Coordinates of C-alpha atoms and ligand atoms in Angstrom, one line a residue:
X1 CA 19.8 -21.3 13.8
X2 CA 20.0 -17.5 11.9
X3 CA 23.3 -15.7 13.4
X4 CA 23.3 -12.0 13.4
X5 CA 26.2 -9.6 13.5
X6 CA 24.6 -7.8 16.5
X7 CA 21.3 -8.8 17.1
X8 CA 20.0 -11.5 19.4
X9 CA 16.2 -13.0 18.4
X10 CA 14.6 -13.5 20.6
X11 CA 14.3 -16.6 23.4
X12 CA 10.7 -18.1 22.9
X13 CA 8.9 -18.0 19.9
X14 CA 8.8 -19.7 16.6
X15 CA 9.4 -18.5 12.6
X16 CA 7.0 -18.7 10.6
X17 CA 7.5 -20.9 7.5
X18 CA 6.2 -21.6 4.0
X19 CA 5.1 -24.8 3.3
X20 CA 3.9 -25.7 0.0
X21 CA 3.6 -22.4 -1.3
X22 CA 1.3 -21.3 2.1
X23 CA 2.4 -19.2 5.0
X24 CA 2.6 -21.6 8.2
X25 CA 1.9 -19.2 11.3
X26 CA 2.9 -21.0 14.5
X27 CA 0.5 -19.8 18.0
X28 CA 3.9 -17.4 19.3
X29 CA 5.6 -15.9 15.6
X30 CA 8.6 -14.4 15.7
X31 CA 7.9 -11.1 14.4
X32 CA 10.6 -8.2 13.7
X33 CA 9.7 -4.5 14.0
X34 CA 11.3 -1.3 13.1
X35 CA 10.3 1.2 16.0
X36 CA 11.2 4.1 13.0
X37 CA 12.7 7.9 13.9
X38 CA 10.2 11.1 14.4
X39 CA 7.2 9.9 15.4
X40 CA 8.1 6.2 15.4
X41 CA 8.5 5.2 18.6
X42 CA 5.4 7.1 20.2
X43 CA 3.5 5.5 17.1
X44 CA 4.5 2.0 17.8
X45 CA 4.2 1.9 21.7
X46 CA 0.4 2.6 21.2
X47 CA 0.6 0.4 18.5
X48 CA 2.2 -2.7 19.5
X49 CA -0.1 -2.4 22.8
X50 CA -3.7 -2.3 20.8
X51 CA -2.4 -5.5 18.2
X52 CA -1.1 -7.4 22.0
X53 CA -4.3 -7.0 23.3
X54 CA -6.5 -8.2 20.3
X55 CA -4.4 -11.0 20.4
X56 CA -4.7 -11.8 23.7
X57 CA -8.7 -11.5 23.9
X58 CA -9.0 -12.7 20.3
X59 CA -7.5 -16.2 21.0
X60 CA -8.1 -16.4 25.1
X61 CA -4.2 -16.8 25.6
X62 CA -3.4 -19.0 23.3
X63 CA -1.1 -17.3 20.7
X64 CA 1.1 -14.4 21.4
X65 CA 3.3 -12.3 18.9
X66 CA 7.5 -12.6 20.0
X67 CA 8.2 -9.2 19.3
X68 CA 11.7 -8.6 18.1
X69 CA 13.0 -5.1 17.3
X70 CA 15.5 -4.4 14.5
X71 CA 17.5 -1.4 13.7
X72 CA 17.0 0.7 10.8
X73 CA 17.6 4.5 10.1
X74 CA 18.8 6.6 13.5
X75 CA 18.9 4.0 15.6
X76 CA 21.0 1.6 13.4
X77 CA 23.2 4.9 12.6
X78 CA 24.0 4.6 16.9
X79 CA 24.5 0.7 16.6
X80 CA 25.8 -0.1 13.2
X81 CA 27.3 3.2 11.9
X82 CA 25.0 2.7 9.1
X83 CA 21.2 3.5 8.3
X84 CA 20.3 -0.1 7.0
X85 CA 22.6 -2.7 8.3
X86 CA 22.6 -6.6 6.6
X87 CA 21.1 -7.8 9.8
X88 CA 18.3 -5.7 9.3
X89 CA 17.3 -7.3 5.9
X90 CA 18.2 -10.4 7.2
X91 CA 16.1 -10.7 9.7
X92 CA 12.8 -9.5 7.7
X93 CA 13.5 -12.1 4.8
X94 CA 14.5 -15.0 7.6
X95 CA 11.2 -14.4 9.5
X96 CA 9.4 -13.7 6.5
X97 CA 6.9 -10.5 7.7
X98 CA 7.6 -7.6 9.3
X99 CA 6.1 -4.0 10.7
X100 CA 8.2 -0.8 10.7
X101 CA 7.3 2.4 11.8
X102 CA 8.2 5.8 9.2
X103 CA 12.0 6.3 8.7
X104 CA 13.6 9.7 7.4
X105 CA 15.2 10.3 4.6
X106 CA 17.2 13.1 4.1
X107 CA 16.4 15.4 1.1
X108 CA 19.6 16.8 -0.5
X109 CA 22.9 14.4 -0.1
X110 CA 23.1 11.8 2.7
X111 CA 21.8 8.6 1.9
X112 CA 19.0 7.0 -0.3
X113 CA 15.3 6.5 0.5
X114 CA 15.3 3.2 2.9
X115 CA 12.1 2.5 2.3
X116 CA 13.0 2.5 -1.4
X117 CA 15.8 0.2 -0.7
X118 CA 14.1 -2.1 1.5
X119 CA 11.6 -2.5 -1.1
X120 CA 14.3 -2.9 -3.9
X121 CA 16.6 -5.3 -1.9
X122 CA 13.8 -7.5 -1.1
X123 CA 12.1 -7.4 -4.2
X124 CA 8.3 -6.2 -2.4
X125 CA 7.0 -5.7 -5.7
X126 CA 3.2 -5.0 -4.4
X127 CA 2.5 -2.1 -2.2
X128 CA -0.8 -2.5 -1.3
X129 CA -3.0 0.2 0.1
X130 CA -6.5 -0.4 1.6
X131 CA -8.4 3.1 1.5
X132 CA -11.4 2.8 3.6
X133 CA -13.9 4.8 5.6
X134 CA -15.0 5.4 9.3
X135 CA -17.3 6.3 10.4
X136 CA -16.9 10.0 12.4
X137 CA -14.2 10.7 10.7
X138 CA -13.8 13.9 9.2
X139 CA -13.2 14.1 5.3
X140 CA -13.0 17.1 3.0
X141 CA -15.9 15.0 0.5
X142 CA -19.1 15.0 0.8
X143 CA -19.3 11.4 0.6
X144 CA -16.8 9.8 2.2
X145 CA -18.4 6.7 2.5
X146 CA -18.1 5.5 -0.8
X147 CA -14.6 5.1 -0.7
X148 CA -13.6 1.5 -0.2
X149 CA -10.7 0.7 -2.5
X150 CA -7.2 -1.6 -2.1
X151 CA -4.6 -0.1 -4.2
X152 CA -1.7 -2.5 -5.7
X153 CA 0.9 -0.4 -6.5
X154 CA 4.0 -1.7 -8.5
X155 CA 7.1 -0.9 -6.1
X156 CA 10.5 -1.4 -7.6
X157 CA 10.4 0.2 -11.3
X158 CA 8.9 3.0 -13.3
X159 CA 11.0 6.7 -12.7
X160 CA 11.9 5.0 -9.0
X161 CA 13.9 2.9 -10.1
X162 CA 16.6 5.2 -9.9
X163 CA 18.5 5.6 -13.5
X164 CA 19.0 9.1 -13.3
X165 CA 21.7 11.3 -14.8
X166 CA 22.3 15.0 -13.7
X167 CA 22.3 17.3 -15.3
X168 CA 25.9 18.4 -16.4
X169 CA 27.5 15.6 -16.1
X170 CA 29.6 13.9 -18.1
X171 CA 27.4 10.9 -18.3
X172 CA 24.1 12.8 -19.1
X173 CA 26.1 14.3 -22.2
X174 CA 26.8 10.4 -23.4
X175 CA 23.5 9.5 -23.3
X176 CA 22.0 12.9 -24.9
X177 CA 24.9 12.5 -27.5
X178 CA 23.8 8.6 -27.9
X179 CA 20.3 9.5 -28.3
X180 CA 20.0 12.5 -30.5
X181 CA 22.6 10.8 -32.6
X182 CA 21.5 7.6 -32.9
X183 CA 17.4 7.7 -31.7
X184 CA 16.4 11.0 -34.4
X185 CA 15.8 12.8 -30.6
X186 CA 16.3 16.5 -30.2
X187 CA 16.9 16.8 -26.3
X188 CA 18.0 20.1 -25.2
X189 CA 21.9 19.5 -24.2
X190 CA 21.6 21.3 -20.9
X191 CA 18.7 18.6 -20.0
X192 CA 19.0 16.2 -16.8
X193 CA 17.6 12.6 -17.7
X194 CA 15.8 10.2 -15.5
X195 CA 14.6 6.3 -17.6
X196 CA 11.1 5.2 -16.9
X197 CA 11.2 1.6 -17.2
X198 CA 8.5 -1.0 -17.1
X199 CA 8.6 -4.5 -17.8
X200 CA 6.3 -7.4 -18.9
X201 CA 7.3 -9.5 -15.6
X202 CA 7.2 -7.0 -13.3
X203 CA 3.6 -5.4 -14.5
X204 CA 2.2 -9.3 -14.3
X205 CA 3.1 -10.1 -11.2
X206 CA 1.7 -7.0 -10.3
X207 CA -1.1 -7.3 -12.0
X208 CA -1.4 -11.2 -10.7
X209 CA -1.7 -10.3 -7.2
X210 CA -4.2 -7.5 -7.9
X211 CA -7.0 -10.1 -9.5
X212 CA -5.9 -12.7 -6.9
X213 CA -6.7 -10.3 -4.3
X214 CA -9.5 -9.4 -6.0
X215 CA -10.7 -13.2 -6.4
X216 CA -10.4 -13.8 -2.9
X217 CA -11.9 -10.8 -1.0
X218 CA -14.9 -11.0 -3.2
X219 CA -14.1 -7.6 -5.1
X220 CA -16.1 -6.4 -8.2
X221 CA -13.5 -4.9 -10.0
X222 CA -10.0 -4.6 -10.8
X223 CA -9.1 -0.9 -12.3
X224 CA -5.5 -0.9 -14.2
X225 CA -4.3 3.0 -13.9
X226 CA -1.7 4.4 -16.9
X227 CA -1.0 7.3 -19.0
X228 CA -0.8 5.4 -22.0
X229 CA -2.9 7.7 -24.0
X230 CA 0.9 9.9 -23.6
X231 CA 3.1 7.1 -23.0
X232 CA 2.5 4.2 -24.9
X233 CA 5.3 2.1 -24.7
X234 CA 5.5 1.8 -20.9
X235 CA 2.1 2.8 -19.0
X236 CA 0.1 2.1 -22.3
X237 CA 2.1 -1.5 -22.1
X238 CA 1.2 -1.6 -18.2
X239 CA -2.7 -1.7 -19.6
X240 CA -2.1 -4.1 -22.2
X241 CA -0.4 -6.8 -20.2
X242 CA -2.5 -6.2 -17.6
X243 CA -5.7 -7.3 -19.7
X244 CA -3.4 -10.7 -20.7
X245 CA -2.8 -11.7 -17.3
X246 CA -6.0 -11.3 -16.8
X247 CA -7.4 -12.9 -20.0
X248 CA -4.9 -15.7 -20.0
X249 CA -4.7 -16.2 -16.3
X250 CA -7.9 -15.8 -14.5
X251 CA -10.4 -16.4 -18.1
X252 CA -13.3 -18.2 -15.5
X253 CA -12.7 -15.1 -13.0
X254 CA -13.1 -12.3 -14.9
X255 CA -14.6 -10.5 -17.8
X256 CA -13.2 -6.9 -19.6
X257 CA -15.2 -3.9 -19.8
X258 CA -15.4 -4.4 -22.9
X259 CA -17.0 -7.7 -23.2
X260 CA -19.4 -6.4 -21.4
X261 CA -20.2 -3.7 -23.3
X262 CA -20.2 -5.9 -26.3
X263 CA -23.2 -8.1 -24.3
X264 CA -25.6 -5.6 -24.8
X265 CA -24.7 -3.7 -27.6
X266 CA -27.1 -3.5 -30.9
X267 CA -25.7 -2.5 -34.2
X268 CA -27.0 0.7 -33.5
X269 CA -25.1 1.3 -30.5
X270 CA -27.8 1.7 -28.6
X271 CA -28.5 -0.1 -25.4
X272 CA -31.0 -2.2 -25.8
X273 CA -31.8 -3.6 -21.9
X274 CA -31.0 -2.8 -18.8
X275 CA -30.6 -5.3 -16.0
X276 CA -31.5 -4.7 -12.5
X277 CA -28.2 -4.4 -10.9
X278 CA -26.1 -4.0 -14.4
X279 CA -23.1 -2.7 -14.6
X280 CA -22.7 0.7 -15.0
X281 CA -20.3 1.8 -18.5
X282 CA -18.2 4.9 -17.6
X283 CA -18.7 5.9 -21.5
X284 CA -21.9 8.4 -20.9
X285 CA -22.6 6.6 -18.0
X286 CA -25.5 4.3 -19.9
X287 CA -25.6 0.7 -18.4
X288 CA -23.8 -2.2 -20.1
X289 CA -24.3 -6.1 -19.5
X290 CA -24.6 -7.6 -16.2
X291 CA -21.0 -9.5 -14.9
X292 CA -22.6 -12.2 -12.8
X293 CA -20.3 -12.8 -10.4
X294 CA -17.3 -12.4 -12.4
X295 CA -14.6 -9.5 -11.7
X296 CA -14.6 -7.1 -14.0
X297 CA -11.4 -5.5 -15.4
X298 CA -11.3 -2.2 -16.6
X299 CA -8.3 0.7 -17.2
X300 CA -8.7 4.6 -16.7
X301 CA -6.0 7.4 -17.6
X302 CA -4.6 8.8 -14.7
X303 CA -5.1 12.2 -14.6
X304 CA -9.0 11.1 -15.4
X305 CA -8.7 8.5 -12.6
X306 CA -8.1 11.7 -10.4
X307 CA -11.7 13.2 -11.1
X308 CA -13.3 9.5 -10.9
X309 CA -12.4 8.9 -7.6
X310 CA -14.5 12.1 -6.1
X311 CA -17.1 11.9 -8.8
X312 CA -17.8 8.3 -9.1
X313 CA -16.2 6.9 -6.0
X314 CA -17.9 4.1 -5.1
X315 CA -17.2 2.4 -9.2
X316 CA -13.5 1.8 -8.0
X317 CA -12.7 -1.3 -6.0
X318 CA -8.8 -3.5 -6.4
X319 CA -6.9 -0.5 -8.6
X320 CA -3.3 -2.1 -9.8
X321 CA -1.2 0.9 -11.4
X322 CA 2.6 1.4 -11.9
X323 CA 4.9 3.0 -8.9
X324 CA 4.5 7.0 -9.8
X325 CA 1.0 6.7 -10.5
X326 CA 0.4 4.4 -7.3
X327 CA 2.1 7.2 -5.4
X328 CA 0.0 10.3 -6.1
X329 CA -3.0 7.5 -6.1
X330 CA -2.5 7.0 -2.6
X331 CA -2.2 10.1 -0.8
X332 CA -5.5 11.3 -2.9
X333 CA -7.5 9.0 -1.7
X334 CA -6.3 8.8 2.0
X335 CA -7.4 12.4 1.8
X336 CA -10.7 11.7 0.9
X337 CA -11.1 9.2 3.9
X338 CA -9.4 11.9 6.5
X339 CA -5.7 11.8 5.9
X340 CA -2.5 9.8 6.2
X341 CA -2.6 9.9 10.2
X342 CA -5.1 6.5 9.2
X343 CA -3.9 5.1 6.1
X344 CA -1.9 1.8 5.8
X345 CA 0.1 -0.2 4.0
X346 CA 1.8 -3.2 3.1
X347 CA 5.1 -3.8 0.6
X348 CA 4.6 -7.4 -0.5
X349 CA 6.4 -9.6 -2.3
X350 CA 6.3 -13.3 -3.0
X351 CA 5.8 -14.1 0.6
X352 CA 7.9 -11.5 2.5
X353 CA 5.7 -8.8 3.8
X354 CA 7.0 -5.5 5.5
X355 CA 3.7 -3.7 7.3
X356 CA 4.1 0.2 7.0
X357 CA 2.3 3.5 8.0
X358 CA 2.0 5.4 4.4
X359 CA 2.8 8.7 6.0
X360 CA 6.5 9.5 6.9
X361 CA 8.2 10.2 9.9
X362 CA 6.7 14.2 11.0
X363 CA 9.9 14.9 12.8
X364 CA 8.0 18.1 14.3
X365 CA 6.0 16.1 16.3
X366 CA 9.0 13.9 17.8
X367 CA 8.5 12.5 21.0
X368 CA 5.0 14.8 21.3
X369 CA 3.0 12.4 22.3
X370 CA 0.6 13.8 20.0
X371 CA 0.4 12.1 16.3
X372 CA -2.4 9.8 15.4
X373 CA -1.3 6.3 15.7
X374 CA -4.3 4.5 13.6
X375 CA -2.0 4.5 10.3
X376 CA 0.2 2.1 12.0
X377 CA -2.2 0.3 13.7
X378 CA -4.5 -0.7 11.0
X379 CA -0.9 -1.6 9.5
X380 CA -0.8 -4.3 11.7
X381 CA -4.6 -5.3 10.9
X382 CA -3.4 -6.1 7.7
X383 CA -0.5 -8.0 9.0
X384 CA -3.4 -9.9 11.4
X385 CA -5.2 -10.6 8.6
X386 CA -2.3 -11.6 6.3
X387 CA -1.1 -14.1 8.9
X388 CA -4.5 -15.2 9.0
X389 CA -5.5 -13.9 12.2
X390 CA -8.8 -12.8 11.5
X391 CA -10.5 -12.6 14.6
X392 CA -7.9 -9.9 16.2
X393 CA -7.8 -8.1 13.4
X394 CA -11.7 -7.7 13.3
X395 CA -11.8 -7.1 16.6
X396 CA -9.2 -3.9 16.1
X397 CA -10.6 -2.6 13.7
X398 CA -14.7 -3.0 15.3
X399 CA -13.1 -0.9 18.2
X400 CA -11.3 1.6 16.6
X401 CA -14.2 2.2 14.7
X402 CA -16.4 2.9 17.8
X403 CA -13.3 5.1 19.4
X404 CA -13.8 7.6 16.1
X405 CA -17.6 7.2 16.7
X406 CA -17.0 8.6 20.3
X407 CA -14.9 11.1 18.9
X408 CA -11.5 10.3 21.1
X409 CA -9.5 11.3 18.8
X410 CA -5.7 12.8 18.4
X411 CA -5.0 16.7 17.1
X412 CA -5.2 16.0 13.6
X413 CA -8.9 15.2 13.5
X414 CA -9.4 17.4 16.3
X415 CA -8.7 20.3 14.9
X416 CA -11.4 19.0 11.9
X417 CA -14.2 18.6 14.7
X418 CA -16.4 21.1 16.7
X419 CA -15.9 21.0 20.4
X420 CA -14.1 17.8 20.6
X421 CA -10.5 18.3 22.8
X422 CA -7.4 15.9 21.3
X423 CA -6.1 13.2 23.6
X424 CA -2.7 11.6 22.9
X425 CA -1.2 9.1 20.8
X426 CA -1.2 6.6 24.2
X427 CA -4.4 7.8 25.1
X428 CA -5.8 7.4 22.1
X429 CA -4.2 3.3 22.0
X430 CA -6.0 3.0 25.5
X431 CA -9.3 4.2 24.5
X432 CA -9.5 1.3 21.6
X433 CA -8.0 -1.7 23.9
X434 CA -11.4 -0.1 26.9
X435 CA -13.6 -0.7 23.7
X436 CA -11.9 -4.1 23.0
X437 CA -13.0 -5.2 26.1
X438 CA -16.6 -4.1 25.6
Ligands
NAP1 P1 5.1 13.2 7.0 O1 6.1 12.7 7.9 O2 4.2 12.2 6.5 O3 4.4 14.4 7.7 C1 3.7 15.4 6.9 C2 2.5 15.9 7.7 O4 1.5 14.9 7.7 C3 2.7 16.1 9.2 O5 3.3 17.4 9.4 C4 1.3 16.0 9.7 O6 0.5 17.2 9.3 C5 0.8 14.9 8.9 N1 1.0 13.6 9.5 C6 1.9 12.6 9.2 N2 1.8 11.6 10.0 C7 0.8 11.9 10.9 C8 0.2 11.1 11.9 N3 0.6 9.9 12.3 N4 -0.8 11.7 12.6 C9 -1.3 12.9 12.2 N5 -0.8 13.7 11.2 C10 0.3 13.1 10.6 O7 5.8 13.9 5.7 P2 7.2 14.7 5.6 O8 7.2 15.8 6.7 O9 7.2 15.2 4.2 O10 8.3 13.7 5.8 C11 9.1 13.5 7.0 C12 10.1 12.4 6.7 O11 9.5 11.2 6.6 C13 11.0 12.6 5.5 O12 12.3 12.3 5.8 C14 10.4 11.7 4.5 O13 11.3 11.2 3.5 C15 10.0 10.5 5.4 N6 9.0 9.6 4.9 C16 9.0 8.3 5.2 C17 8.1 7.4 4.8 C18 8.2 6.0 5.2 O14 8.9 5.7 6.1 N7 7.5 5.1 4.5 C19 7.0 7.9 4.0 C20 6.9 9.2 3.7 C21 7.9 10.1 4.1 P3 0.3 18.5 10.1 O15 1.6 19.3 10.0 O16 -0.7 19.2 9.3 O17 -0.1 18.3 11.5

């Protein structure tokens, strides 16, 4: 039995295990949750209500999540005089997944991004963002529609990693003296530095998961993001180990964009046929060969990724890229689908998973009432669905659907929509658990 410092889990319920290499998810999981600060605990009350009920209906009784709360940023200030106490981390790698609601970090001085530590510590190497459409929803695009990706971004390296020196310091003058002494560099002396590194393991792994993902949902295409054109040693190296795991790993899966531009290419260059249903090549938009069945892996530079994913939206499916890149990635494309009020996300590693909103913690609307809750709670559809529990997870995500459709909706689409009044964050959880029902 798991012995915390201060926490109790709780009575009933059971952990859920690995067993050879597969997650084993008993009928009544344990399951830990941060409630998070600002908005957190108004976001999670809805929350935890609408994934209680699909439950329930989903499997007539017979499972039932054990909630158990855990402490992490205010409220583990109050109990533990700390913002991310051991028990914390425990607890998330003991009962192996997790949901937390959007912590705050302070900007200047205090302490250091907990998300980015709890993804560190725990080695969640994969964040993984779903961008998808619903209908109803308002979008600044024309098209909103054709936006269906899953973004795999890498979480613990690139510029996040943290090796930074300041600018001043002692230390920074080491390494400026080190490099423009030893490395032929001319860095300006009054320069702050910040390292940028990416590794072979951590860009497979990575890169693993993306395809795997890919294999297994049925995805066309897995699109590896870098500015390699600029930085070759590092993004350009993301690419290129990329393509091996894919070409070493998953040979039967898959086939390169340029394989399959090779397929139908004359000695001209011209393209000689075009197949009903081909693929079509991003170089002058011409169609290459046709991939079958097989996933096709391709790479973009980022900055021309940016312009893709409004031009040519519906060409992008799985999109694995490194941490920064991932980043901007993200909170582009929840924009094109209405916003971070409904985009989620996951930080996966191994096994461990920790469910997360990707928007932060809008202290402004604290205790409001008032924020839109679906970010969170399509968090928890991908928790459903990564526990295997398909059916509630469906049936979530059928209803909240129909609750944009019937445009209930919270302030920040609201304000997007003629003639249509807000209703609250708990409103808002009600009006999807009616249509649950229905
Ligand atoms: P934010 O909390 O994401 O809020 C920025 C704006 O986004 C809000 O003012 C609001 O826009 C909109 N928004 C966010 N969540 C919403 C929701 N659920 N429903 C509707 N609209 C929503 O970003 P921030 O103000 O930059 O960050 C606040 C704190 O959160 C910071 O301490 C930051 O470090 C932290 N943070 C945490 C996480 C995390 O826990 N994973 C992630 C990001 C940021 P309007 O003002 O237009 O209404």
């Amino acid at each position: 039995m798991i012995k915390f410092d201060k926490l109790t889990p709780p009575e009933y319920g059971e952990r859920i295990e690995i067993v050879n290499g597969e997650l084993k998810v008993p009928d009544n999981p344990i399951i830990p949750f941060i409630e998070g600060d600002g908005i957190g605990p108004d976001i999670m009350n809805a929350s935890k209500l609408v994934w209680d009920v699909a439950v329930e209906i989903a499997y007539a009784g017979e499972r039932k999540i054990s909630w158990f709360e855990i402490p992490a940023g205010e409220k583990a200030i109050e109990l533990y005089g700390e913002p991310l106490p051991d028990d914390t981390i425990k607890a998330i790698e003991h009962y192996i997944i997790a949901i937390k609601g959007p912590l705050t970090t302070p900007v200047a001085g205090g302490y250091r991004s907990l998300n980015v530590t709890m993804r560190q510590t725990m080695d969640l190497y994969a964040c993984v963002r779903p961008v998808k459409y619903f209908s109803g929803v308002p979008s600044p695009v024309t098209h909103p529609e054709q936006m269906d990706i899953v973004i795999f971004r890498e979480n613990t390296e690139d510029v996040y990693a943290g090796i930074e020196w300041k600018q001043g310091s002692p230390e920074v003058k080491k390494v400026i003296d080190f490099l423009n002494e030893n490395m032929n560099t001319r860095i300006e002396y009054d320069a702050g530095i910040g390292v940028k590194p990416i590794s072979i393991r951590k860009t497979k792994r990575l890169v693993r998961k993306a395809i795997k993902y890919a294999i297994d949902n049925n995805r066309k295409s897995v699109t590896l993001v870098h500015k390699g054109n600029i930085m070759k040693f590092t993004e350009g190296a993301f690419k290129d180990w990329g393509y091996e795991v894919a070409v070493d790993e998953f040979r039967d899966y898959v086939i390169t964009e340029d394989e399959l531009w090779d397929q139908v290419k004359d000695p001209d260059g011209v393209t000689p046929t075009i197949k009903e249903g081909a693929f079509k090549d991003l170089r002058g938009g011409r169609n290459a060969g046709d991939p079958g069945d097989r996933i096709v892996i391709k790479d973009r530079i980022a900055d021309q990724m940016f312009q893709q994913v409004l031009t040519r939206t519906n060409e992008y499916d799985v999109v694995a890229l490194p941490n920064l890149n991932g980043d901007y990635l993200s909170d582009a494309t929840a924009a094109q689908i209405g916003g971070l009020g409904i985009a989620p996300g996951a930080n996966i590693g191994d096994y461990i998973a920790l469910f997360e909103p990707t928007h932060g913690s809008a202290p402004k609307y604290r205790g409001l009432d008032k924020v839109n809750p679906s970010s969170l709670i399509l968090s928890g559809v991908m928790m459903l669905e990564y526990m295997g529990w398909i059916e509630a997870a469906d049936l979530i995500e059928d209803a909240l659907g129909r609750t944009f459709m019937d445009r209930k909706v919270t302030y920040d689409l609201a304000r997007q929509l003629e003639n249509v009044e807000p209703i609250k964050t708990s409103e808002f959880g009600k009006e999807i658990i009616k249509r649950m029902s229905n």
